[in-house]
mmCIF file of C-alpha atoms in Angstrom:
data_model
loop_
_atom_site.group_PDB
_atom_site.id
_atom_site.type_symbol
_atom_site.label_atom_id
_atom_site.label_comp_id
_atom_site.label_asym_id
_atom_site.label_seq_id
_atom_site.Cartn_x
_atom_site.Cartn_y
_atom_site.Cartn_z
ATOM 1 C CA UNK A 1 89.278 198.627 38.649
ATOM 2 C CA UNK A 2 90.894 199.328 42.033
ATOM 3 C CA UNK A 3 87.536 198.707 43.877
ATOM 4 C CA UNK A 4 87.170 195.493 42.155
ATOM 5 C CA UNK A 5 90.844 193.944 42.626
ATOM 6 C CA UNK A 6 90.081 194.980 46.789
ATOM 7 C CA UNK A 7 86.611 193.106 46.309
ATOM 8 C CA UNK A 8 88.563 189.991 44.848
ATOM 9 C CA UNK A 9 91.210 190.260 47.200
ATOM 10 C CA UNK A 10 88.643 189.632 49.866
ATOM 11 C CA UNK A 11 87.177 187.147 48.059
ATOM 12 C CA UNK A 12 90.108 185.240 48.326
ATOM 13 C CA UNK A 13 91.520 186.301 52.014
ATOM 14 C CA UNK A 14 87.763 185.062 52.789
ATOM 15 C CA UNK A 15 87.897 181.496 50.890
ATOM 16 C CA UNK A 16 91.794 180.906 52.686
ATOM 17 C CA UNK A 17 90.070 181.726 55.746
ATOM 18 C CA UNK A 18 87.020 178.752 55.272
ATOM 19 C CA UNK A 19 89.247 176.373 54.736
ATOM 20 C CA UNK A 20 88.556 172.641 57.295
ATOM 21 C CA UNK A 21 91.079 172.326 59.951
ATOM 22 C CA UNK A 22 93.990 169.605 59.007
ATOM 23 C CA UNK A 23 92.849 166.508 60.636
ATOM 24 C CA UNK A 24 94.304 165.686 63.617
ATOM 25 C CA UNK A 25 92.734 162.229 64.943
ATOM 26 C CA UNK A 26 93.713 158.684 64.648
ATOM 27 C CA UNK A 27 94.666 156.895 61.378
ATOM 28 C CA UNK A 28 94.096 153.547 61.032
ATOM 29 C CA UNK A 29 96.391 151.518 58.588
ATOM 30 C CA UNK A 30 95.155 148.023 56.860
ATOM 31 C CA UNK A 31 96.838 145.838 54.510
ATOM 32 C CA UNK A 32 94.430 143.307 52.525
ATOM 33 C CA UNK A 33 96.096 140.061 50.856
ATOM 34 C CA UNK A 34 94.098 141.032 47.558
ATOM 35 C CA UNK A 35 91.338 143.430 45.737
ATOM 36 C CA UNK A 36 91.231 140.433 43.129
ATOM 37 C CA UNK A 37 88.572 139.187 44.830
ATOM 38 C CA UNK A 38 85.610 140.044 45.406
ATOM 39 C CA UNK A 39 85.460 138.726 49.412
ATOM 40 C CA UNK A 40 88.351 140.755 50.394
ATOM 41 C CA UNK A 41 86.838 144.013 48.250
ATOM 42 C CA UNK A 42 83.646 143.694 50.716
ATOM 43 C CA UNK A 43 86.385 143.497 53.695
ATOM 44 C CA UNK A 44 87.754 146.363 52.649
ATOM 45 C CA UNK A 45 84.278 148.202 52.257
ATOM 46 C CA UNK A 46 83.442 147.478 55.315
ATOM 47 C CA UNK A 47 86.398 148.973 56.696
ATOM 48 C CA UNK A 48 86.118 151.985 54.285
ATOM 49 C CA UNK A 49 82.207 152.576 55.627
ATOM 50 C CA UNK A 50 83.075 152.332 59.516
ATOM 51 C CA UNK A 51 85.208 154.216 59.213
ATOM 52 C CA UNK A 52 83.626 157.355 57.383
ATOM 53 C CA UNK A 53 80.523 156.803 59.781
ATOM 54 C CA UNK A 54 83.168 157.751 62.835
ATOM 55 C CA UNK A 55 85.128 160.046 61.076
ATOM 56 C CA UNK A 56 88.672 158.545 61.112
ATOM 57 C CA UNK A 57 91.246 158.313 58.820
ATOM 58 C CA UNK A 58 92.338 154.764 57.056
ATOM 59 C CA UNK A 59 95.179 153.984 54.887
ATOM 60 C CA UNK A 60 94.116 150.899 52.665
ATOM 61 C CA UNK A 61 97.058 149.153 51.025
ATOM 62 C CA UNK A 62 96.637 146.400 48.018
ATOM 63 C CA UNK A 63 99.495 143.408 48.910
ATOM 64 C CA UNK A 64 98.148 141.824 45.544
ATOM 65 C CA UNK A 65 98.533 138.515 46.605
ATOM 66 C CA UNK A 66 102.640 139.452 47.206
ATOM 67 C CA UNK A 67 104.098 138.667 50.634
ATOM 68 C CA UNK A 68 107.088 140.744 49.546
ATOM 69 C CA UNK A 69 104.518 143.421 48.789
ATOM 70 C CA UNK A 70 102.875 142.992 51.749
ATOM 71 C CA UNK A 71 106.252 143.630 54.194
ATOM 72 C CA UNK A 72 107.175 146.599 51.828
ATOM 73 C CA UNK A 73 102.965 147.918 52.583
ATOM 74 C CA UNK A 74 103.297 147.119 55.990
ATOM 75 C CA UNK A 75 106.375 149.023 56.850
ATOM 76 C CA UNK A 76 105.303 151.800 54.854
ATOM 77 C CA UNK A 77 102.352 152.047 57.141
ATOM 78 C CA UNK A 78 104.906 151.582 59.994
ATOM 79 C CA UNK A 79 106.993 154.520 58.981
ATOM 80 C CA UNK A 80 104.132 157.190 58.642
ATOM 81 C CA UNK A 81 103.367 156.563 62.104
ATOM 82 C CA UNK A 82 99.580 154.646 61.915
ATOM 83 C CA UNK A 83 98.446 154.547 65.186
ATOM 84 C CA UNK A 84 96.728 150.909 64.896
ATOM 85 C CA UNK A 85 97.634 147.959 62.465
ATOM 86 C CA UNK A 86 95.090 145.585 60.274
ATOM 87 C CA UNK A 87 96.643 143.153 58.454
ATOM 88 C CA UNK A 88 94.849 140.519 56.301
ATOM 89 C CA UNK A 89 97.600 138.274 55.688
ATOM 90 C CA UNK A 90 98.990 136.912 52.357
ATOM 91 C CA UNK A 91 100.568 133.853 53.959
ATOM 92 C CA UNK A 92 100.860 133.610 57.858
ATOM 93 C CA UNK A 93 104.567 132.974 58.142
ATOM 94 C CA UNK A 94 105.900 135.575 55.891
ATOM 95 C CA UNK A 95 104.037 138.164 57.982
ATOM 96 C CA UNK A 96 105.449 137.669 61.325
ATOM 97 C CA UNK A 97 108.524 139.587 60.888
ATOM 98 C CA UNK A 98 106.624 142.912 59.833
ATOM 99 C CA UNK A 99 104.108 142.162 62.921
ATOM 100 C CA UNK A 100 107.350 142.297 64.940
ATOM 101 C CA UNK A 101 108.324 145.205 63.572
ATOM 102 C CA UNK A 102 105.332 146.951 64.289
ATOM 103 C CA UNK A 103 105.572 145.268 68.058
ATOM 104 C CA UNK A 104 109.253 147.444 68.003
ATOM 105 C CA UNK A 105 107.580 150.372 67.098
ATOM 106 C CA UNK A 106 104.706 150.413 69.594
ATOM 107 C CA UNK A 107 101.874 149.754 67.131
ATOM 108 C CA UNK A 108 99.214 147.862 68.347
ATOM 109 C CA UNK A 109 98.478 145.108 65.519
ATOM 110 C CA UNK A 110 94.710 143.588 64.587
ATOM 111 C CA UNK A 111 94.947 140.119 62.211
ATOM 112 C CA UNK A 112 92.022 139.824 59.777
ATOM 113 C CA UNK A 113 90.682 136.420 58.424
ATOM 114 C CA UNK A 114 94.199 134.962 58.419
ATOM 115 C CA UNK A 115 96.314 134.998 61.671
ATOM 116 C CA UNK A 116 100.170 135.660 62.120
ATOM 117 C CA UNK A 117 102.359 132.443 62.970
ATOM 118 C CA UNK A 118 104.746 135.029 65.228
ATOM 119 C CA UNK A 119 104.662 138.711 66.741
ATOM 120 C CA UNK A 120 102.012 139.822 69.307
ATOM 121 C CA UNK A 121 98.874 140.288 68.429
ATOM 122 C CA UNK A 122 96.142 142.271 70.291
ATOM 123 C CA UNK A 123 93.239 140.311 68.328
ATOM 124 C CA UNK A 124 92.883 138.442 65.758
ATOM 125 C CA UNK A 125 88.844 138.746 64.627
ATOM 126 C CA UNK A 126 87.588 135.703 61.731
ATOM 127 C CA UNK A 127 85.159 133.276 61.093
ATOM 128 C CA UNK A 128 86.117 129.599 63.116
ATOM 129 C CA UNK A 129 87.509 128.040 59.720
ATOM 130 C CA UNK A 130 88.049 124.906 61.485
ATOM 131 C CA UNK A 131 84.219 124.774 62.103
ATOM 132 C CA UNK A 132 83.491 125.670 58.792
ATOM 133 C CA UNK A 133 85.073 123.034 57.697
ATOM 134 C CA UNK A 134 83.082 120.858 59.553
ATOM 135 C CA UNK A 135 79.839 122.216 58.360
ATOM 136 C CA UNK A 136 80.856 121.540 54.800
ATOM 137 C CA UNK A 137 81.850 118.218 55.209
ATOM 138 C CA UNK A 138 78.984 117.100 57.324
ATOM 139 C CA UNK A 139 76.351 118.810 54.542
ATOM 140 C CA UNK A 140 78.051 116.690 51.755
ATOM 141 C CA UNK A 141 77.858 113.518 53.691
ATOM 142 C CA UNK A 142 74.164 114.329 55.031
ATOM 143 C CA UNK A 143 73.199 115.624 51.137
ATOM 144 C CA UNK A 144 75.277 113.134 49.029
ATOM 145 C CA UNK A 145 75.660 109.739 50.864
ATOM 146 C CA UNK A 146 77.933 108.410 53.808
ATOM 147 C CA UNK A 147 81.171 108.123 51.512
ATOM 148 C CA UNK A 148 80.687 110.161 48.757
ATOM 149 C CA UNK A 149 83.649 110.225 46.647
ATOM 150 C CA UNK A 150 84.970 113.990 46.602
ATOM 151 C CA UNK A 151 87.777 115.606 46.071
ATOM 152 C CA UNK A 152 89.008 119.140 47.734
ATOM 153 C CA UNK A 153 90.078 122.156 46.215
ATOM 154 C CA UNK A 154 93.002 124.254 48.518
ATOM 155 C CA UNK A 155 93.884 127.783 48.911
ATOM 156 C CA UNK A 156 97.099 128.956 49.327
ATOM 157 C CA UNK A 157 99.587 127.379 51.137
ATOM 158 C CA UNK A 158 100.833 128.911 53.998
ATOM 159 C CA UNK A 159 97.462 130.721 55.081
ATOM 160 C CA UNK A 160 96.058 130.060 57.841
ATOM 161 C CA UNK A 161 92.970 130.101 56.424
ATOM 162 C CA UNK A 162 93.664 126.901 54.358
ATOM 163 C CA UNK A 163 95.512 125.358 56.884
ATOM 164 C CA UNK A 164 91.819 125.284 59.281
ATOM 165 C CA UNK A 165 89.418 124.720 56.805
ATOM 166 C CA UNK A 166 91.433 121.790 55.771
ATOM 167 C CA UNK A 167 91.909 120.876 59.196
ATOM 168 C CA UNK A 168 88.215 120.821 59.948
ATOM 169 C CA UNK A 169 86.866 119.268 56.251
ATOM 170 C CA UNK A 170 89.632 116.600 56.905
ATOM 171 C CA UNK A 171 88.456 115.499 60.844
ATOM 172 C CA UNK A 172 85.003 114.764 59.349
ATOM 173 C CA UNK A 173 85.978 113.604 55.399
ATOM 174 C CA UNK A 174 87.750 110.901 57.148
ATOM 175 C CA UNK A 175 85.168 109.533 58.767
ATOM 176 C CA UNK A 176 82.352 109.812 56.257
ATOM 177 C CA UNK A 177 83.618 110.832 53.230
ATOM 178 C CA UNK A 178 85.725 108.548 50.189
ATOM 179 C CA UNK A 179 88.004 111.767 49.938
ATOM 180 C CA UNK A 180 90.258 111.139 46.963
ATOM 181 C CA UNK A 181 92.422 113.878 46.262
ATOM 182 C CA UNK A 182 93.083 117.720 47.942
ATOM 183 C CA UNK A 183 94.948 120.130 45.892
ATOM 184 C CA UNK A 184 95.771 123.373 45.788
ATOM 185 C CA UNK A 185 94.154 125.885 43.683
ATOM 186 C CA UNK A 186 95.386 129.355 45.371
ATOM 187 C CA UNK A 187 91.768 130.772 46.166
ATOM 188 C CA UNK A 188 91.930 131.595 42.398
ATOM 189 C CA UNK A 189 88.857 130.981 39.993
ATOM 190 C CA UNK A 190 90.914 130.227 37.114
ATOM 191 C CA UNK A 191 92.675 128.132 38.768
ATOM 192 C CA UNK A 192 89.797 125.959 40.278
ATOM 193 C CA UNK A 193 88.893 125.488 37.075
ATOM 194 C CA UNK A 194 91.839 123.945 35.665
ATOM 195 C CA UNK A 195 92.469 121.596 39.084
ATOM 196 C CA UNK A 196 88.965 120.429 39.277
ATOM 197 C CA UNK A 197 88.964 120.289 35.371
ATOM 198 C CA UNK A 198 92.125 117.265 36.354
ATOM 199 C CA UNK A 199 90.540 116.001 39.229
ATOM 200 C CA UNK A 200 87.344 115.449 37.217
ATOM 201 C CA UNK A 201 88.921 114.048 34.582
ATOM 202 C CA UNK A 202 91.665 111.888 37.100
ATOM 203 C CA UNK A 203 88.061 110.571 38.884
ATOM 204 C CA UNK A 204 85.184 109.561 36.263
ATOM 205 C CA UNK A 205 82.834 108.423 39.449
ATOM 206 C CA UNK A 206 83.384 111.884 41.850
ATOM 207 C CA UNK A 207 80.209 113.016 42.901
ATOM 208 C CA UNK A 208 81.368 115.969 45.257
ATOM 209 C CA UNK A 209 83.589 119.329 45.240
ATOM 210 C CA UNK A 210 84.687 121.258 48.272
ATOM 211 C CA UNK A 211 86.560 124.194 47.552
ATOM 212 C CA UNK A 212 88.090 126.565 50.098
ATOM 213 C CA UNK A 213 86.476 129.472 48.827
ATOM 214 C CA UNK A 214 84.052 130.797 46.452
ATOM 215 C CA UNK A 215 86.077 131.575 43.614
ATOM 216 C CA UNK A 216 87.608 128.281 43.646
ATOM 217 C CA UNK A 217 84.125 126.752 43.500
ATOM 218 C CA UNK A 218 83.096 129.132 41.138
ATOM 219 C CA UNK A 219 86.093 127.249 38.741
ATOM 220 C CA UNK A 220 84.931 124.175 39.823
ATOM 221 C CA UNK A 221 81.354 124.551 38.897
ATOM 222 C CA UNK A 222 82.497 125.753 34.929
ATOM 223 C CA UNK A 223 84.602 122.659 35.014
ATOM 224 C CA UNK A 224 81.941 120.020 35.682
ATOM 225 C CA UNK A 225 79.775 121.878 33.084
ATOM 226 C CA UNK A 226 82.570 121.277 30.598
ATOM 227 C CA UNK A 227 82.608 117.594 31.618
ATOM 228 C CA UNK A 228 78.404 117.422 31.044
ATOM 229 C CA UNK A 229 78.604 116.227 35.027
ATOM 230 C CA UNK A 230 76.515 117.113 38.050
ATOM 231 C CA UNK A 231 78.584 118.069 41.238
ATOM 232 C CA UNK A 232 77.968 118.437 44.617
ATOM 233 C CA UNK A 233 79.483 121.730 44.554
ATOM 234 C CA UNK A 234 80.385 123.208 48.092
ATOM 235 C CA UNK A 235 82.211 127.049 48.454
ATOM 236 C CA UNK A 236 83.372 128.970 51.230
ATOM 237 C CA UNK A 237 82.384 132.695 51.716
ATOM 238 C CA UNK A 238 79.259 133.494 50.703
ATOM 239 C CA UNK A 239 80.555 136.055 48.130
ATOM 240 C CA UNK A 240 77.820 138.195 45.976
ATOM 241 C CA UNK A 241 78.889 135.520 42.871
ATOM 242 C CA UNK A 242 78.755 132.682 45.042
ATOM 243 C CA UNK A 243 75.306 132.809 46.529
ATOM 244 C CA UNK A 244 74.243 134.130 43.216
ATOM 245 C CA UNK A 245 75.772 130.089 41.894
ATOM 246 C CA UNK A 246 73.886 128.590 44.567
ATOM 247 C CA UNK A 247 70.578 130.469 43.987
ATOM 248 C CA UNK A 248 70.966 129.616 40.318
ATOM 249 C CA UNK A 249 71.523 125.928 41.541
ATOM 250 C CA UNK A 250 74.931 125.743 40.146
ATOM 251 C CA UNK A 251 76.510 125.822 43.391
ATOM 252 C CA UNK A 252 75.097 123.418 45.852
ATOM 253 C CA UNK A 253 76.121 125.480 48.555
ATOM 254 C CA UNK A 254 78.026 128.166 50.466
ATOM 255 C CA UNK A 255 79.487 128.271 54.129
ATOM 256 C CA UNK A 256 78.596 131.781 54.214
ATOM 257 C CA UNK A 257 81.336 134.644 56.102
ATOM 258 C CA UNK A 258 80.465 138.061 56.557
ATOM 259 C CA UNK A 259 83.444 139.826 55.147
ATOM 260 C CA UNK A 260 82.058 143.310 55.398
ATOM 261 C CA UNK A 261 81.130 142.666 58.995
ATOM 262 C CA UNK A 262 84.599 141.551 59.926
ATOM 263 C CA UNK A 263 85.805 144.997 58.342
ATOM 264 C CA UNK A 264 83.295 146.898 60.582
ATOM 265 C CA UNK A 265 84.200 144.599 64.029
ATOM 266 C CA UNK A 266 88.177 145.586 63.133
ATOM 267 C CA UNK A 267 87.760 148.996 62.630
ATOM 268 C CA UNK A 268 85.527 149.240 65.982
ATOM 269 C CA UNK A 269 87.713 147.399 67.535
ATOM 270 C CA UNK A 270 90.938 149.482 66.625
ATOM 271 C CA UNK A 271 89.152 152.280 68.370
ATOM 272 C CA UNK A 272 88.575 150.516 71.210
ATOM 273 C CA UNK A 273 92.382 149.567 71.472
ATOM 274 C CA UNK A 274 93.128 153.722 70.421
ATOM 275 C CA UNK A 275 91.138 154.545 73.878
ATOM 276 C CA UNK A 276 92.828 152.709 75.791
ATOM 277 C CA UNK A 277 89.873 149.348 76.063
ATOM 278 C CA UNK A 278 90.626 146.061 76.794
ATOM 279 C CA UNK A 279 89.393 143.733 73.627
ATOM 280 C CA UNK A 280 89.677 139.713 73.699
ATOM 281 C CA UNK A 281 92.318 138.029 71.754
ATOM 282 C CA UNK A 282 89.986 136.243 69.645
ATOM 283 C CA UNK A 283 86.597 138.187 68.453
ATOM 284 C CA UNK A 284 84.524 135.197 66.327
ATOM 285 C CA UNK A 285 82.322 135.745 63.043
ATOM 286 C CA UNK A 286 79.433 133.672 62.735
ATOM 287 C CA UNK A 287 79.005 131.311 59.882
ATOM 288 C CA UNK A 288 76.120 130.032 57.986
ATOM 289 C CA UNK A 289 75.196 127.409 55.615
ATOM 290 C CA UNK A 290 73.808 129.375 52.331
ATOM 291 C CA UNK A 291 71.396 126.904 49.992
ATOM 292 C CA UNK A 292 69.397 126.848 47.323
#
């Protein structure tokens, strides 16, 4: 009996002994507006993946579409000391204060898809939403008619996101579109479906959609089934459900991000800020028109 308690005593002097070292590199902190959708889920995966490949430490935090949420997440992340910010804002405004706060504290801050309206910013990596705007007005006008009559599904107000791709649909709707109504649908599927379900009903002759994302889209597209019409459907993302719409020629099309790239670029790029490397202020993601 003795000789075996001094063999299990080893045992477990040896298994203390084997235990990894506690991790003592960087750790990366990011705050994504939502994990409701599927866009910001392959953000976050590509964060999650860089990460792992290079070893380092991230702290993911779920703002749920909250802004309140997101200034409690964000000085959370603050307080236990991360030694680089991403932020994918809820709404640009109500995130400035806790970019400042992380300015106070010495933590260098990377914006995600969305920008901040205030606070310093070492980079702010996205797609050009302005252009993408562009691109989806242009296809409507090339693909429907000079004037099509269309209407234009929002996200949420106060994002910067919405605020561009409005901007840039608008410069070109103007000009060659009948654009009869633009309303908000908060980048929500359900509620795409019940504004376009309105604007369809509010327009009998509409012959064209653009919504500011995918999941509005996807809305919009059950909506105009319900009415027995045939959209011009245009999204924004290129998420998996999305392209899957368009390849199912549901969807007409897709200006098509690359969300899980953009997590990737941020996390290389917060490592390239941790040693010390210059990085530009603004670090583009290329779009691309997805059709059937």
């Amino acid at each position: 009996l003795l000789i075996a308690l001094a063999a299990l005593s080893l045992l477990l002097t040896a298994g203390c002994g084997s235990k990894e070292p506690a991790y003592t590199g960087p750790v990366i902190g990011f705050s994504v507006s939502t994990l409701n959708n599927p866009f910001f889920v392959a953000m976050k995966d590509g964060v999650e993946k860089q990460a792992a490949a290079l070893g380092i430490k991230v702290k993911i935090v779920d703002a749920q579409n909250d802004p309140a949420k997101q200034a409690n997440d964000m000085e959370d992340l603050i307080e236990s000391g991360v030694s680089v910010l991403i932020v994918n804002p809820v709404d640009s405004a109500a995130i400035s204060p806790s970019v400042e706060d992380a300015n106070e504290a010495g933590i260098p801050v990377i914006t995600l898809d969305r920008s901040a309206e205030k606070g310093k910013v070492t980079t702010h990596i996205a797609s050009d939403n302005f252009k993408g705007g562009q691109m989806a007005a242009n296809l409507i006008a090339e693909k429907v008619g000079p004037k099509a009559i269309t209407v234009e599904l929002e996200g949420t107000p106060g994002a910067s996101a919405t605020r561009e791709r409005g901007a840039g649909f608008d410069s070109i709707a103007k000009q060659k579109l009948d654009l009869v109504a633009s309303q908000s649908a908060d980048f929500d599927r359900t509620k795409g479906l019940n504004v376009a379900t309105n604007l369809i009903q509010a327009h009998p002759n509409l012959q064209a959609i653009f919504a500011q994302n995918d999941e509005m889209a996807l809305g919009a597209v059950e909506a105009a089934k319900s009415a027995g019409k045939k959209l011009f459907i245009v999204g924004f993302d290129g998420t998996t459900d999305g392209v899957k719409a368009v390849e199912d020629g549901d969807m007409a099309a897709t200006i098509a991000q690359q969300p899980e790239l953009m997590g990737k670029i941020a996390i290389d790029t917060a490592m390239k800020i941790i040693k010390g490397q210059a990085v530009p202020s603004k670090i583009p993601v290329p779009l691309k028109i997805v059709m059937h």
